[in-house]
Coordinates of C-alpha atoms in Angstrom, one line a residue:
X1 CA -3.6 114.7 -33.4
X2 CA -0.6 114.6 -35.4
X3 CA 0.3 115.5 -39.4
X4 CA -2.5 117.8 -40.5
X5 CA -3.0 118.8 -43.9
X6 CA -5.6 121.0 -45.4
X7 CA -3.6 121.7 -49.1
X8 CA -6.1 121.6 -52.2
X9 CA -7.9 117.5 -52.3
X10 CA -7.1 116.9 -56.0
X11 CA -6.2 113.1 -56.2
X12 CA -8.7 110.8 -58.1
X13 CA -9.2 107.9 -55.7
X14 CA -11.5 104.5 -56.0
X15 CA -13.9 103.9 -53.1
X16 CA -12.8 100.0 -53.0
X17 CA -11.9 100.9 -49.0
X18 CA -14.6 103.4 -48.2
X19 CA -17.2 101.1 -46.7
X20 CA -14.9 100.1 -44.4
X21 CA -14.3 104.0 -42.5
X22 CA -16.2 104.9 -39.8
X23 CA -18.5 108.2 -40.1
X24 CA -20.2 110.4 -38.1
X25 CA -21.8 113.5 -38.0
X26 CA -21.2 116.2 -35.5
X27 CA -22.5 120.1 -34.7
X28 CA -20.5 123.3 -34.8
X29 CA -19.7 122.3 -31.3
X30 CA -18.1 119.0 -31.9
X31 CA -21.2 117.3 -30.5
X32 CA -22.2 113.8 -32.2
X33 CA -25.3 114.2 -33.6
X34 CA -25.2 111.1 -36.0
X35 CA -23.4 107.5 -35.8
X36 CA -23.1 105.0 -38.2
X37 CA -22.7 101.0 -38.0
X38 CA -19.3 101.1 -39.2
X39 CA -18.4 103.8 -36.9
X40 CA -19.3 101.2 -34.1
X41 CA -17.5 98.1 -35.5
X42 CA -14.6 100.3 -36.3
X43 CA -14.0 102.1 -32.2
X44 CA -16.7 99.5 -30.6
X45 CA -19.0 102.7 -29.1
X46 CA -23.0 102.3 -30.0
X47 CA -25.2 105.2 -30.9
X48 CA -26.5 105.3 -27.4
X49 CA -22.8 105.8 -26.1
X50 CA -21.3 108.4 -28.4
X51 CA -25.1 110.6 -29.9
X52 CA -25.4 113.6 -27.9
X53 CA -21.7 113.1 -26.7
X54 CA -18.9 114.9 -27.6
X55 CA -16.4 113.4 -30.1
X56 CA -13.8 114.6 -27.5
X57 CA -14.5 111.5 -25.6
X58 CA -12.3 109.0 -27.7
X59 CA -9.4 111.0 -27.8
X60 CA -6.8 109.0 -25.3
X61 CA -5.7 112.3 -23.3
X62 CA -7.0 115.3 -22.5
X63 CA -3.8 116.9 -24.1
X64 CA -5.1 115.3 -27.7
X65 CA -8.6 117.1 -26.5
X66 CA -7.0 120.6 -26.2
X67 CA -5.2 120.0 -29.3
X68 CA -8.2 119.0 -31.1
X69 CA -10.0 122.2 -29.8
X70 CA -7.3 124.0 -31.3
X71 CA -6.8 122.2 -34.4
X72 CA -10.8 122.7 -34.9
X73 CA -10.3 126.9 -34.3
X74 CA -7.7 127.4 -36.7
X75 CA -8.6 125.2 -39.5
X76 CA -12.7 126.1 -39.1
X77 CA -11.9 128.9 -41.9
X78 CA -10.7 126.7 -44.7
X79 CA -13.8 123.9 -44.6
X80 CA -11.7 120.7 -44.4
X81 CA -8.9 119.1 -42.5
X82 CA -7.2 116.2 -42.6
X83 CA -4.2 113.8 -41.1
X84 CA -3.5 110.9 -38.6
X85 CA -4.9 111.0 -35.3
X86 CA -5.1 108.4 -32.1
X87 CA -8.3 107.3 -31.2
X88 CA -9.3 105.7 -28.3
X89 CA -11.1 101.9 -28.8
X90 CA -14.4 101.5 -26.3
X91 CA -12.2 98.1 -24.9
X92 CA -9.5 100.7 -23.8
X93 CA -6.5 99.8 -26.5
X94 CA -5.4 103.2 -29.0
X95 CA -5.7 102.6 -32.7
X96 CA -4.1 105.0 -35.1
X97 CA -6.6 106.6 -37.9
X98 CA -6.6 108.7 -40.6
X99 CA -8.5 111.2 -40.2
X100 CA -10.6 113.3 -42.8
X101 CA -13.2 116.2 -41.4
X102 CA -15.6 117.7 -44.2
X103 CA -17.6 121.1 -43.5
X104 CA -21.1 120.6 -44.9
X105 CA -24.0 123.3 -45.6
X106 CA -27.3 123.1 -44.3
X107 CA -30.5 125.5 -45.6
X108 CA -30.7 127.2 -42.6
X109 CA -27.1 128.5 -43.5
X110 CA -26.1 126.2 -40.4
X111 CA -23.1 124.2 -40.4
X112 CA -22.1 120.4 -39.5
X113 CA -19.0 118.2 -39.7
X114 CA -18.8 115.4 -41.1
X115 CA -15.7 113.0 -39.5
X116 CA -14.2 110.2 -41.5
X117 CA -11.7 107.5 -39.9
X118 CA -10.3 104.7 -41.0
X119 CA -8.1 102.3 -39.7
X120 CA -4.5 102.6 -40.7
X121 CA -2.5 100.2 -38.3
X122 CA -4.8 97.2 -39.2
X123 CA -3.0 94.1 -39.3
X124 CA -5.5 93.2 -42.1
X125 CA -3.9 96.0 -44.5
X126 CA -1.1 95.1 -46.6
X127 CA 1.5 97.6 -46.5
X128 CA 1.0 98.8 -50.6
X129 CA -2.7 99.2 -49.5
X130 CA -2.5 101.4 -46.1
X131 CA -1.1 104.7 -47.9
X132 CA -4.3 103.8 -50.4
X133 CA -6.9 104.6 -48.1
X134 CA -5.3 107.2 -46.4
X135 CA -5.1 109.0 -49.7
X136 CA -8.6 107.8 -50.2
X137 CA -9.0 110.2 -46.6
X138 CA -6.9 113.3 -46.4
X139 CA -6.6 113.6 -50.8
X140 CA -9.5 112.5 -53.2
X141 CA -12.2 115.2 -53.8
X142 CA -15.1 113.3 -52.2
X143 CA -18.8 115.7 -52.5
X144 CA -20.8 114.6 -49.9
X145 CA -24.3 114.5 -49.4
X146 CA -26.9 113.9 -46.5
X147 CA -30.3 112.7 -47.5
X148 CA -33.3 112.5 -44.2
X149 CA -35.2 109.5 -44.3
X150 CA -37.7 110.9 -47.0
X151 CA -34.5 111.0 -48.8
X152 CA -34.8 115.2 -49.5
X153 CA -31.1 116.8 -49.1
X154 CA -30.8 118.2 -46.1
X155 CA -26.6 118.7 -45.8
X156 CA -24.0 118.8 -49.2
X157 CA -20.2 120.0 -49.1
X158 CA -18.8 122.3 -51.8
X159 CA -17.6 119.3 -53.9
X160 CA -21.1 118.2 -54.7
X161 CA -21.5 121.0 -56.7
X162 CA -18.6 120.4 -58.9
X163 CA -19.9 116.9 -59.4
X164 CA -22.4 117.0 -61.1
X165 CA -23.2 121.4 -61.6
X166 CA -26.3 121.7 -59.1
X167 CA -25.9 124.2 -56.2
X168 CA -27.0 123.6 -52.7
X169 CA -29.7 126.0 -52.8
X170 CA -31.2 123.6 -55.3
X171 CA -30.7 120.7 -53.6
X172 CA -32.2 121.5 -50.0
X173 CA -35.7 120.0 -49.9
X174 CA -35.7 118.1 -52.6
X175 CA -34.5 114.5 -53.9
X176 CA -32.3 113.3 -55.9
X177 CA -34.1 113.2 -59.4
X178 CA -33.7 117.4 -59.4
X179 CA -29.8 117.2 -60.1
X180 CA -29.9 113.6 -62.0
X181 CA -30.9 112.1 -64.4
X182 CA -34.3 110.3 -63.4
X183 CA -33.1 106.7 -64.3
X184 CA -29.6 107.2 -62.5
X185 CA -31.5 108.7 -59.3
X186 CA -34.1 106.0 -59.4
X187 CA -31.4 103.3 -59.3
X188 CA -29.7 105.9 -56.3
X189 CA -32.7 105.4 -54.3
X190 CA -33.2 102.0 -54.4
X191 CA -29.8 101.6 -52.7
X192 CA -30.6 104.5 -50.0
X193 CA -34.1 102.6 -48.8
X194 CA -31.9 99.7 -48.6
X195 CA -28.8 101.2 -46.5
X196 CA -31.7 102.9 -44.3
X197 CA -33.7 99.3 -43.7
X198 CA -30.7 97.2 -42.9
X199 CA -28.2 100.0 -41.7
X200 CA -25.5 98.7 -44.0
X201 CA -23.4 100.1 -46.0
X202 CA -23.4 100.4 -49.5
X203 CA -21.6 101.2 -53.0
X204 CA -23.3 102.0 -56.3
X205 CA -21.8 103.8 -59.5
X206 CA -23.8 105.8 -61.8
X207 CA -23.4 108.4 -64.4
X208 CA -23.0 112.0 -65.1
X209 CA -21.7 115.3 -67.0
X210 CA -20.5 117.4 -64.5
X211 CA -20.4 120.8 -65.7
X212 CA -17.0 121.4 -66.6
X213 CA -16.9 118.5 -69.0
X214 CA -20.4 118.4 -70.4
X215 CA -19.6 116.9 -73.7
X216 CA -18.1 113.7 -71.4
X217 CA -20.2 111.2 -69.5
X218 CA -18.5 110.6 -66.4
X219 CA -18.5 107.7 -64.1
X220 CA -19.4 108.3 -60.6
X221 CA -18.7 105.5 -57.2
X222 CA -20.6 106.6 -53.9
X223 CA -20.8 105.1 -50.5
X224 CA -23.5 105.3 -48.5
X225 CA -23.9 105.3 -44.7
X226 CA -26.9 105.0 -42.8
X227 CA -26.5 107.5 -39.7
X228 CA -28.4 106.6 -36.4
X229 CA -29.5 108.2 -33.6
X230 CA -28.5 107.7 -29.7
X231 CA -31.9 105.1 -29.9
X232 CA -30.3 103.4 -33.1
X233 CA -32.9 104.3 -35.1
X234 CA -32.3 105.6 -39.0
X235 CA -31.7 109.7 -39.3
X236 CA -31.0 109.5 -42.5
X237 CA -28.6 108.5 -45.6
X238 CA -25.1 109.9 -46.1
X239 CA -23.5 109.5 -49.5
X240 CA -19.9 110.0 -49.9
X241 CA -18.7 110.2 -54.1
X242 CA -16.0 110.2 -56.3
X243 CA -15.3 110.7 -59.4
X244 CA -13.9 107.0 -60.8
X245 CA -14.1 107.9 -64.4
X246 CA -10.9 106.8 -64.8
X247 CA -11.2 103.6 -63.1
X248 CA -14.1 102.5 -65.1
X249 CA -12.5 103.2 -68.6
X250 CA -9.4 101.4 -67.5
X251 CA -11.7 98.5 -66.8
X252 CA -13.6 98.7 -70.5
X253 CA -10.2 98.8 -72.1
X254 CA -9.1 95.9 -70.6
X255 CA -12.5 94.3 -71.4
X256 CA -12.3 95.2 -75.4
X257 CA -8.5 94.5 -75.1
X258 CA -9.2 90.8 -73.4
X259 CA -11.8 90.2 -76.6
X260 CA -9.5 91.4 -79.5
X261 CA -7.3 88.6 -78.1
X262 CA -10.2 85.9 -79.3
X263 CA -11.8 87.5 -81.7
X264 CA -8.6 89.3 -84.2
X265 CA -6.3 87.2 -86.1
X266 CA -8.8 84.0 -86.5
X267 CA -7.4 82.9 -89.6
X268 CA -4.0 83.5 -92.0
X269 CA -6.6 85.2 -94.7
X270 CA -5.9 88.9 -94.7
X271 CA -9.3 90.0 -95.7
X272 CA -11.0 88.0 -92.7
X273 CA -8.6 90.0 -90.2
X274 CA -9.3 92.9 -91.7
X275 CA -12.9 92.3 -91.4
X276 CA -12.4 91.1 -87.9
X277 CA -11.2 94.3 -86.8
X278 CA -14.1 96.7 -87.9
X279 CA -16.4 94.3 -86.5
X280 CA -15.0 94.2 -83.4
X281 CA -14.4 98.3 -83.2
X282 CA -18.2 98.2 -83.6
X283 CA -20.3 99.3 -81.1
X284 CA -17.5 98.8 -78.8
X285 CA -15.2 102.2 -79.7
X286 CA -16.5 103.7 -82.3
X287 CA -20.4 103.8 -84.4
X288 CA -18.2 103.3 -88.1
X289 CA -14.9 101.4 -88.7
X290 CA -12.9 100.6 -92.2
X291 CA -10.2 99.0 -92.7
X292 CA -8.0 99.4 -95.8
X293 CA -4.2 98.0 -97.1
X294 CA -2.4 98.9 -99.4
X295 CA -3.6 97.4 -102.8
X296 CA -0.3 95.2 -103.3
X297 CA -1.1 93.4 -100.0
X298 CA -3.7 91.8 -100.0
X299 CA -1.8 90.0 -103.0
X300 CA 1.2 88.7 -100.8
X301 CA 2.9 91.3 -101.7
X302 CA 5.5 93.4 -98.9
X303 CA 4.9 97.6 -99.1
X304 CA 8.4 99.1 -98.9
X305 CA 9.3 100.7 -95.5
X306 CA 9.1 103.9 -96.9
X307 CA 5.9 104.8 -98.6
X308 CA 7.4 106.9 -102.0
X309 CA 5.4 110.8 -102.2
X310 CA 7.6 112.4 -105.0
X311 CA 4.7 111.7 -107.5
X312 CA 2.6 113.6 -105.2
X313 CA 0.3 110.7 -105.5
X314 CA -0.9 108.4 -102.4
X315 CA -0.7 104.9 -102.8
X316 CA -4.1 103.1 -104.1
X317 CA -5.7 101.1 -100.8
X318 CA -7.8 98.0 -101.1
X319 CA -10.5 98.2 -98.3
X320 CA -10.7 94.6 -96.3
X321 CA -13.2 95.5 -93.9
X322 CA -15.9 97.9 -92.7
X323 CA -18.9 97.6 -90.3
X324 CA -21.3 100.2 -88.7
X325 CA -24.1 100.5 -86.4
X326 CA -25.9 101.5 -89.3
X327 CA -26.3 98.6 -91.8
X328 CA -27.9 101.5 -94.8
X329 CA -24.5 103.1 -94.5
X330 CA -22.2 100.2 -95.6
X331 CA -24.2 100.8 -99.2
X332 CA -22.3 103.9 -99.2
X333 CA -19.7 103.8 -102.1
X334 CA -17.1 105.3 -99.7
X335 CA -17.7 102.0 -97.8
X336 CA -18.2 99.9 -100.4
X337 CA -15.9 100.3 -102.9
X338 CA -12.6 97.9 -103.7
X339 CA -10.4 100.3 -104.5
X340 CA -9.6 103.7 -103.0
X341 CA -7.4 106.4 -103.8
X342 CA -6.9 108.9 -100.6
X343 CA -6.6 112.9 -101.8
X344 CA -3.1 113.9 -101.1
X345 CA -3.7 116.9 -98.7
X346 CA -6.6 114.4 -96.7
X347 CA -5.9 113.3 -93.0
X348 CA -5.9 109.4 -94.6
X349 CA -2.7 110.4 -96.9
X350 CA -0.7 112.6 -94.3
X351 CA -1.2 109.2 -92.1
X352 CA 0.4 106.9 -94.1
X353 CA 3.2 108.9 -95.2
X354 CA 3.9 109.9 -91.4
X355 CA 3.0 106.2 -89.8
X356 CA 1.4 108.9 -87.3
X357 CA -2.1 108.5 -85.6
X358 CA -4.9 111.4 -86.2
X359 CA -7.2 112.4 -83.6
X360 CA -10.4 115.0 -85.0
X361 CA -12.4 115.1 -81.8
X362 CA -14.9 117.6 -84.1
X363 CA -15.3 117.0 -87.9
X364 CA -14.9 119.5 -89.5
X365 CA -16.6 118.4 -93.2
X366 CA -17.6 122.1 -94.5
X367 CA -13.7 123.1 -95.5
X368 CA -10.1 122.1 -96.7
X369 CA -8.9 120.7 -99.4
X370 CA -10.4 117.7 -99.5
X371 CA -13.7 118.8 -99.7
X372 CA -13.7 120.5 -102.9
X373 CA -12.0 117.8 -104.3
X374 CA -14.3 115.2 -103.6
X375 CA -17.7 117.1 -103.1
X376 CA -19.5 113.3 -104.0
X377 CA -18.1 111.2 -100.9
X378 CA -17.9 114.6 -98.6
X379 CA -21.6 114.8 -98.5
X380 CA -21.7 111.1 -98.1
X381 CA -19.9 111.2 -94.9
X382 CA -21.8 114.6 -93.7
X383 CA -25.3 112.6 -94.6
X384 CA -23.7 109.9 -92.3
X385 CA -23.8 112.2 -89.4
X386 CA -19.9 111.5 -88.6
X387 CA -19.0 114.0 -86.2
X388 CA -16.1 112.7 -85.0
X389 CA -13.0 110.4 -86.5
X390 CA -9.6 108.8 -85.7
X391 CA -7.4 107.8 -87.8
X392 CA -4.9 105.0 -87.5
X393 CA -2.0 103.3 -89.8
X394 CA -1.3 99.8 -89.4
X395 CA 2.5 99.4 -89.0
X396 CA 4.4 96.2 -89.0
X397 CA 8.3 95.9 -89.2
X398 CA 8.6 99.5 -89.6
X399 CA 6.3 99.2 -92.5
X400 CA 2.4 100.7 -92.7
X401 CA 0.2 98.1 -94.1
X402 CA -3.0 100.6 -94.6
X403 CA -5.2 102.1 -92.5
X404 CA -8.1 101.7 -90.1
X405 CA -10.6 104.4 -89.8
X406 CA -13.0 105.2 -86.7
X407 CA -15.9 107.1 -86.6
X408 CA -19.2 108.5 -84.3
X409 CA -22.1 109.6 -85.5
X410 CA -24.9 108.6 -83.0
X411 CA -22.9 108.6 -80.0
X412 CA -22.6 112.2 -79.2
X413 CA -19.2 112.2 -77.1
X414 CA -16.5 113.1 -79.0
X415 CA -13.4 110.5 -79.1
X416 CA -10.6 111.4 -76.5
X417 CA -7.2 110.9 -76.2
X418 CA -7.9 107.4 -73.9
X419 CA -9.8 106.4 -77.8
X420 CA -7.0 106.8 -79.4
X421 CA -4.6 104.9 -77.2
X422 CA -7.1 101.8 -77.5
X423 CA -7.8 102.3 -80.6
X424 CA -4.2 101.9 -81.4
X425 CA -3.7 98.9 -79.5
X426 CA -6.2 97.3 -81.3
X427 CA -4.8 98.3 -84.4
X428 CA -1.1 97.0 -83.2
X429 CA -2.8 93.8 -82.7
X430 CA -4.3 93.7 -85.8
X431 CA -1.5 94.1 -87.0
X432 CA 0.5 91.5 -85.6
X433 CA -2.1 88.8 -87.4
X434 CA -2.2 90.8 -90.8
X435 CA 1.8 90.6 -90.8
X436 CA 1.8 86.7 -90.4
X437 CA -1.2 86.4 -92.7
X438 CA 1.4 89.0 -95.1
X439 CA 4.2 86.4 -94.4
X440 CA 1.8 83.2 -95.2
X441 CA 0.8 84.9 -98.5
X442 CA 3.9 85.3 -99.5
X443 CA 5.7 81.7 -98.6
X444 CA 2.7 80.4 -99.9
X445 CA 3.1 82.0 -103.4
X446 CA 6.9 81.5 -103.5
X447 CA 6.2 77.5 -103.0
X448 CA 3.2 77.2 -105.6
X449 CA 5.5 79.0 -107.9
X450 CA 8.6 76.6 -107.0
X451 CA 6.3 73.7 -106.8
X452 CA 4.4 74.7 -110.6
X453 CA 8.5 75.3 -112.1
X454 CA 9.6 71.9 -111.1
X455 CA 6.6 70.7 -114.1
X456 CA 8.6 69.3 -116.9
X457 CA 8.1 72.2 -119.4
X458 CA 7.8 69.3 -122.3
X459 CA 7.0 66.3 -121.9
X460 CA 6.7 63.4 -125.3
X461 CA 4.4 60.3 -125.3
X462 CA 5.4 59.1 -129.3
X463 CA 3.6 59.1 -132.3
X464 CA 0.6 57.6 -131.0
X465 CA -0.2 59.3 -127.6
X466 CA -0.7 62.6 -126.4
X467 CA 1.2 63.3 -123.1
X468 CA -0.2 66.3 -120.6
X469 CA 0.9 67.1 -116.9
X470 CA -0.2 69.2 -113.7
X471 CA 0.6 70.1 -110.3
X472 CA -1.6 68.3 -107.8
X473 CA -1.7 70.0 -104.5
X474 CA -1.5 67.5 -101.4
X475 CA -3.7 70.1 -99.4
X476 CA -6.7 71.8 -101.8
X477 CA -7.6 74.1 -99.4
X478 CA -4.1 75.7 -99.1
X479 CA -2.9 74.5 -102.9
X480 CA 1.1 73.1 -101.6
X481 CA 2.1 70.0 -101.2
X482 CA 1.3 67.1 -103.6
X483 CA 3.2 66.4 -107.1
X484 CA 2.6 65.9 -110.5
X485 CA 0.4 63.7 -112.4
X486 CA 0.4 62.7 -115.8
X487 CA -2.7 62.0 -118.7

């Protein structure tokens, strides 16, 4: 046994590898007391051959025994060890694992181990993914859980607790719908009556608010073993779970990333982007979403790069989009309205001056400024139930076209910082269709105005007929193109 560490387990791992470790259970004395299939398709022993036996027996030597014994006294104190050790196959041949021992709690203030190996030298690993499950083994804060076949707690690590805020003493005795939420532990069971009927293993994610981020629904992955006796016969369930919050958000960014490709920047109509974008914020990110330019814009008109404050004044936006959860609240004049002039000291103004993002995880609507300014639309947004908004300029070519504006009322978690990164990315790809719909204005009104000079400005039919002209556009949905005609 070789490269032990037992320094904090802070990593935040997926459980993509776990079903493929080995576990088993053993006593204070190192006596297997619980086997799993994986265990056996992993080092080739059954339960008959290793329950009741000590783990000793698949070390190679009796050298790697002695050091075990030792390893196992010295490292008792701190509840977890972990590294690389050499294990020896049923068939005779030595595989190297990593290694992972958990201490876990019982109600009769007793003590077991759980022991966690996985293959590290298997020719079926490529060699980006072997340091992935060894991290998955010796660093990533796994709680751990052991359910009997009534599925009632009988053995949790320290790590549970931190999961999801319920203490041991709680859990002994009783199922899982005493520390979650009854839909996510009815969905948890199902899976445990199946991994005890067919021995498999299995992995499920569910949800939770663990207790030091109760305002955040967290996202949890757990394994689950069946463990057998020395007959084969079902002891119980263990669950091994981690955290994959991370993981899951990464994967609903991607999602709302992959349909703002297809769904923003449809057309070369600025209003319809605009429009495109709220819509698509909606329920997706955020429960509200507006969208506003500034008023020359929408006209084909270019802002300058630099939006001019000396007049203390904000520039007037024309709003091109809203949407919201709520249909009654797009009556709202705030949402409604054409024309909008932001109050200079308001979050809305210090964004477009700055070309900076704005992040309130909590509205504040009782105070500042603004509020006294505009007591009308203030209550209109605290009637909304808005609780918390982000604010974000759309910028193109070092310019800021407007703003888009995103905000929760009936979901209850506040937006994070991971919100505000996607909501910017949605709004840089907005913003990348608004520009060429900007540049497409503005060709377009530069040849209908080319096109309409190029009219004879007087034209003369004689004494006895009357001569008119106009432009005839080749293309009537886009007006260019064509030439004149004469009556």
């Amino acid at each position: 046994m070789t490269n032990t560490d037992h320094t904090p387990l802070a990593e935040p791992v997926s459980l993509r590898e776990m079903p493929d470790a080995a576990i088993a259970m053993i006593d204070a004395e190192g006596t297997v007391v619980g086997w799993t299939h994986a265990a056996q398709e992993l080092v080739g022993y059954s339960p008959r051959e290793m329950v009741g036996r000590s783990v000793t027996h698949m070390l190679p030597s009796s050298d790697d025994a002695l050091r075990a014994s030792a390893y196992a006294e010295e490292f008792r104190a701190h509840g977890s060890w972990s590294g690389t050790v050499a294990v020896r196959h049923r068939h005779g041949h030595t595989l190297t694992m990593a290694l992972r021992v958990s201490l876990l709690w019982g109600q009769d203030a007793g003590t077991r181990w759980l022991v966690s190996v996985t293959d590290i030298g298997s020719s079926s690993l490529g060699a980006a993914d072997g340091p992935v499950r060894e991290s998955l083994l010796a660093r990533a804060p796994i709680g751990i859980a052991v359910h009997d076949s009534q599925l009632r707690c009988t053995w949790v690590n320290d790590a549970m607790e931190r999961h999801d805020g319920t203490p041991r003493d709680r859990r002994f005795g009783r199922r899982l719908q005493d520390s979650l939420p009854a839909v996510e532990a009815e969905a948890l069971e199902v899976v445990m009556r199946q991994v005890l009927k067919s021995g498999t293993t299995m992995v499920h994610e569910y949800r939770a608010w663990p207790p030091a981020d109760r305002r955040r629904e967290h996202a949890f992955s757990a394994t689950f073993f069946c463990l057998q006796g020395a007959d084969g016969t079902p002891l119980g369930v263990c669950s091994m779970t981690v955290d994959v919050t991370g993981n899951r958000r990464a994967r609903e960014r991607l999602a709302i990333l992959s349909e703002a490709s297809t769904r923003i920047g449809s057309s070369l109509d600025l209003m319809q982007t605009g429009q495109e974008l709220a819509e698509l914020a909606v329920p997706l990110l955020a429960d509200h979403a507006i969208v506003d330019l500034l008023e020359s814009v929408p006209f084909g008109v270019e802002p300058s790069a630099r939006i001019d404050t000396t007049t203390g004044r904000p520039p007037l936006l024309r709003r091109v989009g809203a949407a919201s959860i709520d249909l009654g609240l797009l009556e709202f004049p705030w949402a409604r309205e054409e024309v909008i002039r932001p109050f200079p000291t308001s979050l809305f103004a210090t964004a477009l001056r700055t070309g900076t993002s704005y992040l309130e995880p909590v509205l504040d609507s009782h105070s500042g400024p603004w509020v006294a300014s505009d007591p009308e639309r203030t209550q209109q947004v605290r009637d909304s139930g808005i609780h918390s908004l982000m604010v974000v300029p759309i910028r193109a070519r070092r310019c800021v076209l407007g703003l888009a504006v995103f905000g929760r009322s009936v979901e209850q978690t506040p937006f994070q910082e991971d919100d505000l990164l996607l909501a910017e990315e949605l709004v840089t790809r907005a913003a990348l269709s608004l520009d060429n719909a900007l540049r497409y204005a503005r060709e377009r009104a530069a040849a209908l105005t080319l096109q309409r000079n190029l009219l004879p400005h007087r034209v003369q039919g004689g004494a006895a007929v009357e001569v008119a002209t106009r432009y005839v556009p080749a293309d009537m949905d886009h007006g260019v193109g064509g030439g004149t005609g004469s009556t």
